Amino acid sequence: MSQYDAVIIGAGNGGLTAAATLARGGAKTLLLERHNIPGGCATSFVRGDYEFEVALHQFSGLGTEEKPFIMRKIFRELGVLDKVEFVQEHQLYRMAVKDEFDITLPASWSGIRDTLITHFPEEEQGVKDFMLLCERVVLESFMGFKAALKMNSEEMLLKNSKHYAEHGLRSAKDILDEHFNNEHIKTLLAAYWCYLGQAPKDINFVDLAMMLYAYGVFKPWHIKGGSQALSNGLLESFLEAGGDVQFNCAVEQIVTDQSAVAEGGKPRVVGVITEHGERIETSQVISNASSVVTFVDLLDTPNLPGEISKDFKSREIGTSAFCLYIGLDCTPDVIGIHNASTFMSTTTDEDLMHETMHTMNPPVATMLTCYNVDDPSFAPPGKSQVSLLCLQYGKVWEDVPVEKYAETKYAFAEYLIDQAEAFFPGFRAHIEEIEVATPLTMQRYLNTPGGSIYGFVQNPEDGEIHRPRYDQVDGLHMAGCWQGMGGFQPTYMVGQSTAKAVLKKLKAHGMGESLSEQSRTVQTQQETTHA
């Protein structure tokens, strides 16, 4: 029976950053991953001549060397900044609505302002006021708001974060309606709602402002070799720091000591059992699996903790995605792809876009990503790779008969290709390689309910103000998108912050403290119960 200060379940973004943080902090750490490679969503796969990026579209939070932002600091601390190469993208995105407008925003805060004023001169004052508000709310959320939240001080919040307090938690739609009359500029500025999976009326303004500001000021990036290169770098850093990893090794059970529960205390983590039957002692478990899987399937408590049960009942499973990974036999410019990110739609009605995500109807909005625009090396010479996707809830695929699955999958893929063809004539004729992933593919690979890619529905009630981190089981911590915002930057950040909290706890109690006697007692109790 082996013993560790901490065990990490899952080598996704949150799990990898948590593991590297713990190991580099001196904790004896074990990382367990049920697949044979690290990364979760941050992986790649090979088909023919192409190595396809699975999930990353634009990486935020890095900043430039001259103007570094938070992720550059985190990666430096984790020892991976010199292990990967980041490629800067020069446009935010192209937003094209068929027969209505087609505008590209540059990756520049002042450039965004100038582009908007050029296309919508009648909205000049609204543009200036909106962008100033975005800037103020974002800066206040990083500075004054965090301090006020930590001190639980409304006075501090109103004094140091008045714009955040007044506007940050209003809906994005309310703020856009307040500043603009033209529906096209609202649609253009709200394009990033697709990264959250909720229409503008259902997301906090601060979330939209954060994305616009982060990408506009600190630039969008992607990773040379894809996000798999970053996952490999994080794993390498973890191993260099003395961490241990086991692939093809899922966790079967999180073992707890229940002795304090009868007296009103919490169950306490004492170890995990792998699918191979190996028992591993630990007092700290960080789960990068979904909270549903963690608490319902893995935790050995006879009943779901009451507060967790209430929390789950008040939530909805978030969106998944239908993705096409396509290799083209030409360079992007041949068919008119000039931007790394393109949002394509046949309507400006965001509610209709969101409603369609719950159906098997042809999508009215899709997103195309082509790294080759800024990085020709991302595909063989003279070729390019693209991802073409629409957000879609997994539930609609659960009713598809098994014998109809392949037929349905490829028929639905044709809808996306048709839309790409409408915006990029000749697209279909240049397809050389294609792989199709449905929400059921996501569910099978990620082991998330409904194949959710962002965790629970990303609505205003799921922020850190309203839903504190789970603490109903002593020593069990969550790292990932299931208790916060989805996406690459947030999950890397929560992995590190969770691990730092665990390190603090371990150091306070003495890292390496023996659990053997406690574990033997619990094991004896379990054996007696099952006898």
CSV table of N, CA, C and O in Angstrom, one decimal, residues 78-119:
chain,number,residue,atom,x,y,z
A,78,LEU,N,5.3,27.4,-12.9
A,78,LEU,CA,5.2,25.9,-13.1
A,78,LEU,C,6.4,25.4,-14.0
A,78,LEU,O,6.4,24.1,-14.2
A,79,GLY,N,7.2,26.2,-14.4
A,79,GLY,CA,8.4,25.7,-15.2
A,79,GLY,C,8.1,25.3,-16.6
A,79,GLY,O,8.8,24.4,-17.1
A,80,VAL,N,7.1,25.8,-17.2
A,80,VAL,CA,6.7,25.3,-18.6
A,80,VAL,C,6.9,26.4,-19.6
A,80,VAL,O,6.7,26.1,-20.8
A,81,LEU,N,7.2,27.6,-19.2
A,81,LEU,CA,7.2,28.7,-20.2
A,81,LEU,C,8.3,28.5,-21.2
A,81,LEU,O,8.2,28.9,-22.4
A,82,ASP,N,9.4,27.8,-20.8
A,82,ASP,CA,10.5,27.5,-21.8
A,82,ASP,C,10.3,26.2,-22.5
A,82,ASP,O,11.2,25.7,-23.2
A,83,LYS,N,9.2,25.5,-22.2
A,83,LYS,CA,9.0,24.1,-22.8
A,83,LYS,C,8.1,24.2,-24.0
A,83,LYS,O,7.9,23.2,-24.7
A,84,VAL,N,7.3,25.3,-24.1
A,84,VAL,CA,6.4,25.4,-25.2
A,84,VAL,C,6.6,26.8,-25.9
A,84,VAL,O,7.2,27.7,-25.4
A,85,GLU,N,6.1,26.8,-27.1
A,85,GLU,CA,6.2,28.1,-27.9
A,85,GLU,C,4.7,28.5,-28.3
A,85,GLU,O,3.9,27.8,-28.8
A,86,PHE,N,4.5,29.8,-27.9
A,86,PHE,CA,3.2,30.4,-28.2
A,86,PHE,C,3.2,31.2,-29.4
A,86,PHE,O,4.2,31.9,-29.7
A,87,VAL,N,2.1,31.2,-30.2
A,87,VAL,CA,2.0,31.9,-31.4
A,87,VAL,C,0.9,32.9,-31.3
A,87,VAL,O,-0.3,32.6,-31.0
A,88,GLN,N,1.2,34.2,-31.5
A,88,GLN,CA,0.2,35.3,-31.4
A,88,GLN,C,-0.7,35.4,-32.6
A,88,GLN,O,-0.2,35.2,-33.7
A,89,GLU,N,-2.0,35.5,-32.4
A,89,GLU,CA,-2.9,35.8,-33.4
A,89,GLU,C,-3.2,37.3,-33.6
A,89,GLU,O,-3.2,38.0,-32.6
A,90,HIS,N,-3.4,37.7,-34.8
A,90,HIS,CA,-3.4,39.2,-35.0
A,90,HIS,C,-4.9,39.7,-35.2
A,90,HIS,O,-5.0,40.9,-35.4
A,91,GLN,N,-5.8,38.9,-35.2
A,91,GLN,CA,-7.2,39.3,-35.2
A,91,GLN,C,-8.0,38.7,-34.1
A,91,GLN,O,-7.7,37.5,-33.7
A,92,LEU,N,-8.9,39.4,-33.5
A,92,LEU,CA,-9.8,38.8,-32.5
A,92,LEU,C,-10.6,37.8,-33.1
A,92,LEU,O,-10.6,36.6,-32.8
A,93,TYR,N,-11.4,38.2,-34.1
A,93,TYR,CA,-12.3,37.3,-34.8
A,93,TYR,C,-13.0,38.0,-36.0
A,93,TYR,O,-13.0,39.2,-36.0
A,94,ARG,N,-13.4,37.2,-36.9
A,94,ARG,CA,-14.3,37.7,-38.0
A,94,ARG,C,-15.7,37.2,-37.6
A,94,ARG,O,-15.9,36.1,-37.3
A,95,MET,N,-16.7,38.2,-37.6
A,95,MET,CA,-18.1,37.9,-37.4
A,95,MET,C,-18.8,38.1,-38.7
A,95,MET,O,-18.9,39.3,-39.2
A,96,ALA,N,-19.4,37.1,-39.2
A,96,ALA,CA,-20.1,37.2,-40.5
A,96,ALA,C,-21.6,36.7,-40.4
A,96,ALA,O,-21.8,35.5,-40.0
A,97,VAL,N,-22.5,37.5,-40.6
A,97,VAL,CA,-23.9,37.1,-40.6
A,97,VAL,C,-24.4,37.2,-42.0
A,97,VAL,O,-24.4,38.3,-42.6
A,98,LYS,N,-24.9,36.2,-42.6
A,98,LYS,CA,-25.2,36.1,-44.0
A,98,LYS,C,-26.2,37.2,-44.4
A,98,LYS,O,-27.3,37.4,-43.7
A,99,ASP,N,-25.9,37.9,-45.4
A,99,ASP,CA,-26.7,39.0,-46.0
A,99,ASP,C,-26.9,40.2,-45.1
A,99,ASP,O,-27.7,41.0,-45.4
A,100,GLU,N,-26.1,40.2,-44.0
A,100,GLU,CA,-26.3,41.4,-43.1
A,100,GLU,C,-25.0,42.1,-42.8
A,100,GLU,O,-24.9,43.3,-43.1
A,101,PHE,N,-24.0,41.5,-42.3
A,101,PHE,CA,-22.7,42.2,-42.1
A,101,PHE,C,-21.6,41.2,-42.0
A,101,PHE,O,-21.8,40.0,-41.8
A,102,ASP,N,-20.4,41.7,-42.3
A,102,ASP,CA,-19.2,40.9,-42.2
A,102,ASP,C,-18.0,41.7,-41.8
A,102,ASP,O,-17.5,42.5,-42.6
A,103,ILE,N,-17.6,41.6,-40.5
A,103,ILE,CA,-16.6,42.5,-39.9
A,103,ILE,C,-15.6,41.7,-39.1
A,103,ILE,O,-15.9,40.8,-38.4
A,104,THR,N,-14.3,42.1,-39.3
A,104,THR,CA,-13.2,41.5,-38.5
A,104,THR,C,-12.7,42.5,-37.5
A,104,THR,O,-12.4,43.7,-37.8
A,105,LEU,N,-12.6,42.1,-36.3
A,105,LEU,CA,-12.0,42.9,-35.2
A,105,LEU,C,-10.6,42.6,-35.0
A,105,LEU,O,-10.2,41.4,-34.9
A,106,PRO,N,-9.7,43.6,-34.9
A,106,PRO,CA,-8.3,43.3,-34.7
A,106,PRO,C,-8.0,43.0,-33.3
A,106,PRO,O,-8.8,43.3,-32.4
A,107,ALA,N,-6.8,42.3,-33.0
A,107,ALA,CA,-6.4,42.0,-31.7
A,107,ALA,C,-5.7,43.2,-31.1
A,107,ALA,O,-4.5,43.2,-30.8
A,108,SER,N,-6.4,44.3,-30.9
A,108,SER,CA,-5.9,45.5,-30.4
A,108,SER,C,-7.1,46.3,-29.7
A,108,SER,O,-8.1,46.5,-30.4
A,109,TRP,N,-6.9,46.8,-28.5
A,109,TRP,CA,-8.0,47.5,-27.8
A,109,TRP,C,-8.3,48.8,-28.5
A,109,TRP,O,-9.5,49.0,-28.8
A,110,SER,N,-7.3,49.5,-28.9
A,110,SER,CA,-7.6,50.7,-29.7
A,110,SER,C,-8.1,50.4,-31.1
A,110,SER,O,-9.0,51.1,-31.7
A,111,GLY,N,-7.6,49.3,-31.6
A,111,GLY,CA,-8.0,48.9,-33.0
A,111,GLY,C,-9.5,48.4,-33.0
A,111,GLY,O,-10.2,48.7,-34.0
A,112,ILE,N,-9.9,47.8,-31.9
A,112,ILE,CA,-11.3,47.4,-31.8
A,112,ILE,C,-12.2,48.7,-31.8
A,112,ILE,O,-13.2,48.8,-32.6
A,113,ARG,N,-11.8,49.7,-31.0
A,113,ARG,CA,-12.6,50.9,-31.0
A,113,ARG,C,-12.7,51.6,-32.3
A,113,ARG,O,-13.7,52.0,-32.8
A,114,ASP,N,-11.5,51.7,-33.0
A,114,ASP,CA,-11.5,52.4,-34.3
A,114,ASP,C,-12.3,51.6,-35.3
A,114,ASP,O,-13.0,52.2,-36.2
A,115,THR,N,-12.2,50.3,-35.3
A,115,THR,CA,-13.0,49.5,-36.3
A,115,THR,C,-14.5,49.6,-36.1
A,115,THR,O,-15.2,49.8,-37.0
A,116,LEU,N,-14.9,49.6,-34.8
A,116,LEU,CA,-16.3,49.8,-34.5
A,116,LEU,C,-16.8,51.2,-35.0
A,116,LEU,O,-17.9,51.3,-35.5
A,117,ILE,N,-16.0,52.2,-34.7
A,117,ILE,CA,-16.5,53.5,-35.0
A,117,ILE,C,-16.5,53.7,-36.6
A,117,ILE,O,-17.4,54.4,-37.1
A,118,THR,N,-15.6,53.1,-37.3
A,118,THR,CA,-15.6,53.1,-38.7
A,118,THR,C,-16.8,52.5,-39.3
A,118,THR,O,-17.4,53.1,-40.2
A,119,HIS,N,-17.2,51.4,-38.8
A,119,HIS,CA,-18.4,50.7,-39.3
A,119,HIS,C,-19.7,51.2,-38.8
A,119,HIS,O,-20.8,51.1,-39.4
